[in-house]
Coordinates of C-alpha atoms in Angstrom, one line a residue:
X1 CA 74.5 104.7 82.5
X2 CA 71.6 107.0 84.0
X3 CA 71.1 110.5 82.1
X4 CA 72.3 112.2 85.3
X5 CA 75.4 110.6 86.1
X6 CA 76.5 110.8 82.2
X7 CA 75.6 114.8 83.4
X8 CA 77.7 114.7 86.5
X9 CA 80.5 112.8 84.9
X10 CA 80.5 115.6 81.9
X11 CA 80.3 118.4 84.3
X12 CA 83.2 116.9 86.8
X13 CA 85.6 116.3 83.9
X14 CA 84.4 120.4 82.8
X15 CA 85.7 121.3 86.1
X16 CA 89.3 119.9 86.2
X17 CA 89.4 121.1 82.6
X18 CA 88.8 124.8 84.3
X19 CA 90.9 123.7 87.1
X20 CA 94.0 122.9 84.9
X21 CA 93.5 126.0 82.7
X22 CA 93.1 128.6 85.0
X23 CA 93.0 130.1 88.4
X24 CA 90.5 129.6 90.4
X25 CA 89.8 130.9 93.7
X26 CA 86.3 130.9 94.8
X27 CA 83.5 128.5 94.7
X28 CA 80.8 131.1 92.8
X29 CA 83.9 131.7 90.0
X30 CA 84.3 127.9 89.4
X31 CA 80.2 128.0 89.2
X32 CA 80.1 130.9 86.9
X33 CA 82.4 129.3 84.6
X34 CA 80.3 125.8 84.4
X35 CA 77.3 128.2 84.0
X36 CA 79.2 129.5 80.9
X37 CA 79.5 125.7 79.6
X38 CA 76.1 125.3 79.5
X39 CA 75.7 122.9 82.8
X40 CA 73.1 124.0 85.6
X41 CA 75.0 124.2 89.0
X42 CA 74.7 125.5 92.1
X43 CA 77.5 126.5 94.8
X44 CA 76.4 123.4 96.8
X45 CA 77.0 121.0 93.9
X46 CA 80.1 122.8 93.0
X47 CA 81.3 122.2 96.6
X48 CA 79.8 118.4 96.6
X49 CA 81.9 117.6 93.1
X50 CA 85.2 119.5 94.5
X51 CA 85.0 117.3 97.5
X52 CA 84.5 114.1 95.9
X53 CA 87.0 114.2 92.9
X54 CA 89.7 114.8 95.9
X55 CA 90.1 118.8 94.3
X56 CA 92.8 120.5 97.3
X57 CA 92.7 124.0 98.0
X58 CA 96.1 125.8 98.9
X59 CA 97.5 129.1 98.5
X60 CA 94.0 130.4 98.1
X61 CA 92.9 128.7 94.7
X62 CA 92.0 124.9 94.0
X63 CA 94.1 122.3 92.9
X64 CA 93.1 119.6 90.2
X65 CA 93.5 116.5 92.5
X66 CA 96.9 113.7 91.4
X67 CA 96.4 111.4 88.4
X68 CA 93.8 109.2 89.2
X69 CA 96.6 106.8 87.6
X70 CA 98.9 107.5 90.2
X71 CA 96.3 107.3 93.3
X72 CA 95.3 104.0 91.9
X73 CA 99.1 102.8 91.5
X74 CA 99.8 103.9 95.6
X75 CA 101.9 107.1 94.1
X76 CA 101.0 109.8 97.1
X77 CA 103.7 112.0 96.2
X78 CA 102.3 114.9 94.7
X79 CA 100.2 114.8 98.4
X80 CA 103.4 114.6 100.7
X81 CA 104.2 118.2 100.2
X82 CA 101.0 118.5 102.2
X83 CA 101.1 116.2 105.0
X84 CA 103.3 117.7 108.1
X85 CA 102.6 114.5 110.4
X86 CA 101.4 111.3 111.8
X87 CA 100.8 109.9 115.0
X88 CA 98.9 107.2 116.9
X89 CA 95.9 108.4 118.9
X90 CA 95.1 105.3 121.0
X91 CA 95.2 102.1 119.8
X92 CA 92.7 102.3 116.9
X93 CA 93.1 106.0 115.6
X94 CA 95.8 107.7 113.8
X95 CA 96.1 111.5 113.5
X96 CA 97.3 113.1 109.9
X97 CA 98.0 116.3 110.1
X98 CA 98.3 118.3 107.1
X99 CA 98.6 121.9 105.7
X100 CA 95.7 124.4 106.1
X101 CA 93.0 122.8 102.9
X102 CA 95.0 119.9 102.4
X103 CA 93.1 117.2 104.6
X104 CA 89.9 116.6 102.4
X105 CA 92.4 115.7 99.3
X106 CA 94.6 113.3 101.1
X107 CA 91.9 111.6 102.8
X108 CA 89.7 110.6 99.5
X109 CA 93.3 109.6 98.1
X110 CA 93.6 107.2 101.5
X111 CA 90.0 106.2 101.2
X112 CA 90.2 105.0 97.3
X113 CA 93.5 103.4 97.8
X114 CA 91.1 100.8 100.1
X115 CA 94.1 99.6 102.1
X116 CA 93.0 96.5 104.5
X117 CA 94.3 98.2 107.6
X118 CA 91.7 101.5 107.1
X119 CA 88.2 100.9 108.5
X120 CA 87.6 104.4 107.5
X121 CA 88.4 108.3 107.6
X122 CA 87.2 111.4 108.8
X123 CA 88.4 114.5 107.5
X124 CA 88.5 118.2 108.9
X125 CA 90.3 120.9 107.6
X126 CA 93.9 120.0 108.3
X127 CA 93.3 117.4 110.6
X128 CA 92.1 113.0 109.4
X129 CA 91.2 111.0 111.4
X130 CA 92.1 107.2 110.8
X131 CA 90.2 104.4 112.0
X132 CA 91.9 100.9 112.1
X133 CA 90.6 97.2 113.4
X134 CA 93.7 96.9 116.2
X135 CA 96.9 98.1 117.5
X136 CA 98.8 95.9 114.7
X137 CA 96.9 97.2 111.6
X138 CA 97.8 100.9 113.3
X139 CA 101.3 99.8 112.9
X140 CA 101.0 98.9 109.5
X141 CA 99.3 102.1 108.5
X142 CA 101.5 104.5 110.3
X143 CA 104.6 102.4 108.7
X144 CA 103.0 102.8 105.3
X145 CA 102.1 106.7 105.5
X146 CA 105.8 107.7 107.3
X147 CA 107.3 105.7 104.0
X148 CA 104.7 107.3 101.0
X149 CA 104.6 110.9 102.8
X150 CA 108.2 110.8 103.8
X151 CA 108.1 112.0 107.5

């Protein structure tokens, strides 16, 4: 493994280590704490890891994201609290809405699930989008996400 992932790896387990022990409401705190530890961040790394190890925020702090176990085993139910809806948007798109935060979380859960009828997501704030190959893999999907998020 290259020196600089072993460094990333070391520093994103550091942060759902802070994550599970603590509060944490701001970017610069979560920084100051890995800064602490001994690893050399900045608030744009900070923001870069939260985003890719699926970290939610809600009711102003961050969230460690579901057992990595579970995501890989299709278990989304520590995510449905978050998701209020879905609904086709054309033929090839579906629309997830979810709670104000929620959206980055529960699209990188949907994205490494790697389910044949998603081409891809794209993620706002509350809002992902859900690109599929045709109407009949939309189907699928929306079946699948109504059954795991229970709406």
């Amino acid at each position: 493994m290259h020196m600089n992932d072993r460094h990333q790896l070391e520093r994103r387990d550091a942060i759902l280590q802070i994550l599970r022990s603590g509060v944490v409401r701001r970017q610069n705190d979560l920084a100051r704490l890995l800064q602490r530890d001994g690893f050399e961040v900045t608030q744009s790394s900070v923001s870069r890891d939260l985003r890719e190890l699926g970290v939610l925020k809600a009711s102003g702090r961050y969230l460690p994201p579901p057992d990595e176990v579970a995501r890989a085993n299709g278990d989304f139910g520590a995510l449905a609290q978050f998701v209020r809806s879905v609904r086709a948007a054309g033929g090839s798109i579906t629309v997830v809405k979810t709670t104000i935060g929620a959206a980055p979380s529960v699209a990188v859960a949907l994205d490494r699930a790697e389910w044949p009828e998603v081409v891809g997501t794209i993620s706002g704030d509350d809002t992902i989008f859900i690109a599929t190959p045709g109407v009949g893999a939309q189907r699928r999907l929306i079946e699948r996400l109504q059954s795991l998020f229970r709406i």
